[in-house]
Short mmCIF file of C-alpha atoms in Angstrom, two decimals:
data_model
loop_
_atom_site.label_atom_id
_atom_site.label_comp_id
_atom_site.label_asym_id
_atom_site.label_seq_id
_atom_site.Cartn_x
_atom_site.Cartn_y
_atom_site.Cartn_z
CA MET M 1216 127.22 139.35 148.71
CA GLN M 1217 123.68 138.17 148.03
CA SER M 1218 122.89 134.53 148.72
CA ASN M 1219 123.17 132.33 145.66
CA PHE M 1220 121.37 129.05 145.07
CA LEU M 1221 124.04 126.33 145.01
CA GLY M 1222 126.65 128.81 143.80
CA TRP M 1223 129.70 127.82 141.77
CA ARG M 1224 133.18 127.13 143.11
CA GLY M 1225 134.19 130.80 143.10
CA TYR M 1226 131.35 131.72 145.47
CA PHE M 1227 132.63 129.34 148.11
CA ASP M 1228 136.23 130.32 147.41
CA LEU M 1229 135.29 133.88 148.36
CA ILE M 1230 133.67 132.71 151.61
CA ASN M 1231 136.74 130.61 152.37
CA SER M 1232 139.08 133.55 151.74
CA VAL M 1233 137.64 135.94 154.33
CA ASP M 1234 137.20 136.05 158.11
CA LEU M 1235 133.63 137.40 157.96
CA PHE M 1236 131.11 136.98 155.15
CA PHE M 1237 127.99 139.14 154.90
CA LEU M 1238 124.90 137.66 153.28
CA TYR M 1239 123.13 140.70 151.81
CA ASP M 1240 119.54 139.57 152.22
CA ASP M 1241 117.85 142.95 152.76
CA VAL M 1242 118.59 144.33 149.30
CA GLN M 1243 116.49 144.30 146.13
CA TYR M 1244 116.00 140.85 144.66
CA THR M 1245 117.59 140.50 141.23
CA ARG M 1246 115.67 138.45 138.69
CA ARG M 1247 117.17 136.17 136.04
CA ASP M 1248 120.19 135.87 138.28
CA TRP M 1249 121.81 133.29 140.56
CA ARG M 1250 119.46 133.81 143.52
CA ASN M 1251 117.08 130.97 142.67
CA ARG M 1252 118.88 128.99 139.98
CA ASN M 1253 122.17 127.44 138.94
CA ARG M 1254 123.54 124.95 136.44
CA ILE M 1255 124.51 121.31 136.73
CA LYS M 1256 126.55 119.25 134.29
CA THR M 1257 124.69 116.70 132.17
CA ASP M 1258 125.42 114.59 129.11
CA GLN M 1259 123.82 117.42 127.12
CA GLY M 1260 125.92 120.18 128.66
CA LEU M 1261 124.99 122.58 131.46
CA LYS M 1262 121.32 122.51 132.48
CA TRP M 1263 119.44 124.95 134.69
CA LEU M 1264 118.21 123.91 138.12
CA THR M 1265 115.59 126.45 139.27
CA VAL M 1266 113.66 127.02 142.50
CA PRO M 1267 110.28 128.51 141.48
CA CYS M 1268 109.22 131.56 143.45
CA HIS M 1269 105.97 133.46 143.82
CA LYS M 1270 105.63 136.71 141.92
CA ALA M 1271 106.66 139.76 143.93
CA PRO M 1272 106.84 143.51 143.32
CA PHE M 1273 109.78 144.64 141.22
CA HIS M 1274 111.45 146.32 144.19
CA ALA M 1275 110.89 143.41 146.59
CA LEU M 1276 113.77 142.58 148.92
CA CYS M 1277 115.45 139.19 148.93
CA THR M 1278 113.85 138.51 152.33
CA GLU M 1279 110.41 138.92 150.73
CA ILE M 1280 110.81 136.30 148.02
CA MET M 1281 108.74 133.21 148.81
CA ILE M 1282 109.25 129.74 147.35
CA ASP M 1283 106.40 128.36 145.22
CA TYR M 1284 105.55 124.74 146.06
CA SER M 1285 102.58 124.50 143.69
CA THR M 1286 104.75 122.34 141.44
CA ASP M 1287 106.79 119.41 142.74
CA TRP M 1288 110.15 120.98 141.94
CA ILE M 1289 111.88 119.09 144.77
CA THR M 1290 111.12 115.73 143.17
CA ASN M 1291 112.16 117.09 139.78
CA HIS M 1292 115.51 118.28 141.15
CA LEU M 1293 116.19 114.97 142.87
CA LYS M 1294 115.35 113.09 139.68
CA MET M 1295 117.86 115.24 137.81
CA PHE M 1296 120.54 114.40 140.38
CA ARG M 1297 119.81 110.69 140.00
CA ALA M 1298 119.83 110.92 136.21
CA HIS M 1299 123.09 112.81 135.90
CA TYR M 1300 125.13 112.00 139.01
CA SER M 1301 124.21 108.47 140.13
CA ASN M 1302 127.55 107.24 138.77
CA SER M 1303 129.60 109.87 140.60
CA LEU M 1304 131.94 108.82 143.42
CA PHE M 1305 130.10 110.71 146.14
CA TYR M 1306 126.55 110.54 144.83
CA GLU M 1307 124.87 109.29 148.02
CA LYS M 1308 126.53 111.80 150.35
CA THR M 1309 125.79 114.78 148.13
CA TYR M 1310 122.26 113.65 147.27
CA ASP M 1311 121.43 113.10 150.95
CA LEU M 1312 122.78 116.52 151.94
CA ILE M 1313 120.70 118.39 149.38
CA ALA M 1314 117.57 116.28 149.91
CA ARG M 1315 117.75 116.86 153.66
CA VAL M 1316 117.80 120.64 153.19
CA TYR M 1317 115.10 120.58 150.51
CA LEU M 1318 112.77 118.61 152.76
CA GLU M 1319 112.85 121.40 155.35
CA ARG M 1320 110.49 123.13 152.88
CA TYR M 1321 111.56 126.63 153.73
CA ASP M 1322 109.06 129.39 152.96
CA ARG M 1323 111.66 132.00 152.03
CA LEU M 1324 114.28 131.58 149.34
CA VAL M 1325 116.95 133.27 151.48
CA ASP M 1326 116.49 130.63 154.19
CA LEU M 1327 116.86 127.75 151.75
CA ASN M 1328 119.98 129.33 150.27
CA GLU M 1329 121.51 130.06 153.66
CA ASP M 1330 121.04 126.49 154.87
CA LEU M 1331 122.59 125.09 151.69
CA ILE M 1332 125.52 127.51 151.96
CA ARG M 1333 126.21 126.57 155.58
CA GLN M 1334 125.90 122.83 154.94
CA ILE M 1335 128.26 123.00 151.96
CA CYS M 1336 130.73 125.12 153.94
CA ASP M 1337 130.81 122.35 156.56
CA VAL M 1338 131.69 119.78 153.91
CA LEU M 1339 134.42 122.03 152.52
CA GLY M 1340 135.87 122.72 155.96
CA ILE M 1341 135.10 126.44 155.66
CA GLU M 1342 134.86 128.03 159.11
CA THR M 1343 134.20 131.63 158.09
CA ASP M 1344 131.67 133.51 160.22
CA ILE M 1345 128.52 134.30 158.20
CA LEU M 1346 126.20 137.18 159.14
CA LYS M 1347 122.95 138.32 157.53
CA THR M 1348 122.61 142.05 156.94
CA SER M 1349 118.90 141.87 157.80
CA GLN M 1350 119.90 141.13 161.39
CA LEU M 1351 122.06 144.24 161.63
CA THR M 1352 121.57 147.99 161.47
CA ILE M 1353 123.85 149.23 158.69
CA PRO M 1354 123.29 152.82 157.53
CA GLY M 1355 123.98 154.20 154.08
CA ALA M 1356 123.54 152.91 150.54
CA LYS M 1357 125.72 151.16 147.97
CA THR M 1358 129.45 151.65 148.67
CA ASP M 1359 128.78 153.67 151.85
CA ARG M 1360 126.70 150.84 153.30
CA LEU M 1361 129.32 148.31 152.30
CA LEU M 1362 132.03 150.28 154.09
CA ASN M 1363 129.85 150.64 157.17
CA ALA M 1364 129.31 146.86 157.21
CA ILE M 1365 133.07 146.28 157.01
CA LYS M 1366 133.67 148.69 159.89
CA LEU M 1367 130.87 147.10 161.92
CA GLY M 1368 132.58 143.74 161.51
CA GLY M 1369 135.94 145.20 162.53
CA GLY M 1370 137.39 144.61 159.07
CA THR M 1371 140.41 146.30 157.54
CA ASP M 1372 140.21 144.77 154.05
CA TYR M 1373 137.45 143.83 151.62
CA LEU M 1374 137.56 141.01 149.08
CA SER M 1375 135.09 141.44 146.23
CA GLY M 1376 133.94 139.36 143.32
CA PRO M 1377 135.32 140.61 139.98
CA ALA M 1378 131.91 141.74 138.69
CA ALA M 1379 131.81 144.49 141.33
CA LYS M 1380 134.54 146.43 139.50
CA ASP M 1381 131.76 148.13 137.56
CA TYR M 1382 130.19 149.82 140.57
CA ILE M 1383 132.52 149.88 143.61
CA GLU M 1384 133.70 153.43 144.33
CA VAL M 1385 137.40 152.89 144.95
CA VAL M 1386 137.99 156.47 146.16
CA LYS M 1387 135.66 155.88 149.11
CA PHE M 1388 137.71 152.84 150.14
CA ILE M 1389 140.86 154.96 150.01
CA ASP M 1390 139.23 157.69 152.11
CA ALA M 1391 138.03 155.09 154.65
CA GLY M 1392 141.44 153.43 154.89
CA ILE M 1393 139.97 150.06 153.90
CA GLY M 1394 141.95 147.72 151.64
CA LEU M 1395 140.29 146.42 148.48
CA SER M 1396 141.03 143.29 146.43
CA TYR M 1397 139.20 141.48 143.65
CA MET M 1398 139.00 137.71 143.43
CA THR M 1399 140.70 135.80 140.69
CA THR M 1400 139.10 132.57 139.54
CA ASP M 1401 141.92 130.62 137.95
CA TYR M 1402 141.02 127.16 139.19
CA SER M 1403 142.49 123.78 138.33
CA GLU M 1404 140.23 121.21 136.73
CA TYR M 1405 138.74 118.34 138.71
CA PRO M 1406 137.27 114.99 137.59
CA GLN M 1407 133.81 115.41 136.05
CA LEU M 1408 131.28 113.18 134.34
CA HIS M 1409 129.80 113.80 130.89
CA GLY M 1410 132.54 114.85 128.54
CA SER M 1411 134.56 118.05 128.35
CA TYR M 1412 135.28 120.09 131.46
CA GLU M 1413 132.80 122.79 132.55
CA LYS M 1414 134.31 125.46 134.79
CA TYR M 1415 131.10 127.20 135.82
CA ALA M 1416 128.99 124.29 137.05
CA SER M 1417 127.37 124.56 140.48
CA ILE M 1418 129.44 123.63 143.53
CA ILE M 1419 127.38 120.45 143.82
CA ASP M 1420 129.11 119.10 140.72
CA LEU M 1421 132.36 119.35 142.67
CA LEU M 1422 130.78 117.67 145.71
CA PHE M 1423 129.29 114.81 143.70
CA ASN M 1424 132.69 114.10 142.19
CA CYS M 1425 135.13 114.99 144.99
CA TRP M 1426 133.20 115.59 148.27
CA GLY M 1427 135.62 116.36 151.12
CA ALA M 1428 138.59 116.58 148.76
CA SER M 1429 136.86 119.63 147.31
CA ARG M 1430 138.46 121.78 150.01
CA PHE M 1431 141.80 121.35 148.24
CA LEU M 1432 140.33 122.62 144.98
CA ILE M 1433 139.00 125.96 146.18
CA ASN M 1434 141.77 128.55 146.44
CA GLN M 1435 144.25 128.32 143.58
CA SER M 1436 145.64 131.78 142.80
CA PRO M 1437 146.40 135.15 144.45
CA ASN M 1438 143.75 137.84 144.32
CA GLU M 1439 144.07 141.21 142.57
CA ARG M 1440 145.03 143.85 145.13
CA VAL M 1441 143.75 147.35 144.33
CA ILE M 1442 144.57 149.32 147.49
#
């Protein structure tokens, strides 16, 4: 799966549910997606939190996307955290974690995302091995490349996000003898600030409100087994 910027609870549930997680960072960057933005909960509903990036060719890979520091987006993000989460139970811990990673001032978006993912996994007690596909030689394209990555990692089963149902070639999994399941995302609610519950807020909303207890709020329901 591609690296997301401060992904939602389901993203980390998927990482927690597998033995080996591949960060697909050598594939085409998708715009208007979750790579460089996510949403936090405010008193006016969900608001976007975006990492600005330099313009790149349409077919640029994720590894080629560079962060744009010409605007002070770090300060703007931190101000938003103070404005909307300063009354949360675990404000200081969560704020300090994110600020520490931000202040590394990574050049590449994939490096910022990876550091945030690993730091948040530590808080959640997730011990899954994480590998970047750019560091490996994986032949093929689309489903064939995915299957080759699974075999390279010694895997026998693949857990996918539900959106992949539209493009995964199930027959190839059958032919390869690899099991396939899709995640379900039926999660219980947790305490939030600012009115009615929002299921799809960034994982940091969960950290601000629950911190270490978040690990008990990740996996709630069985996944959908296909083969």
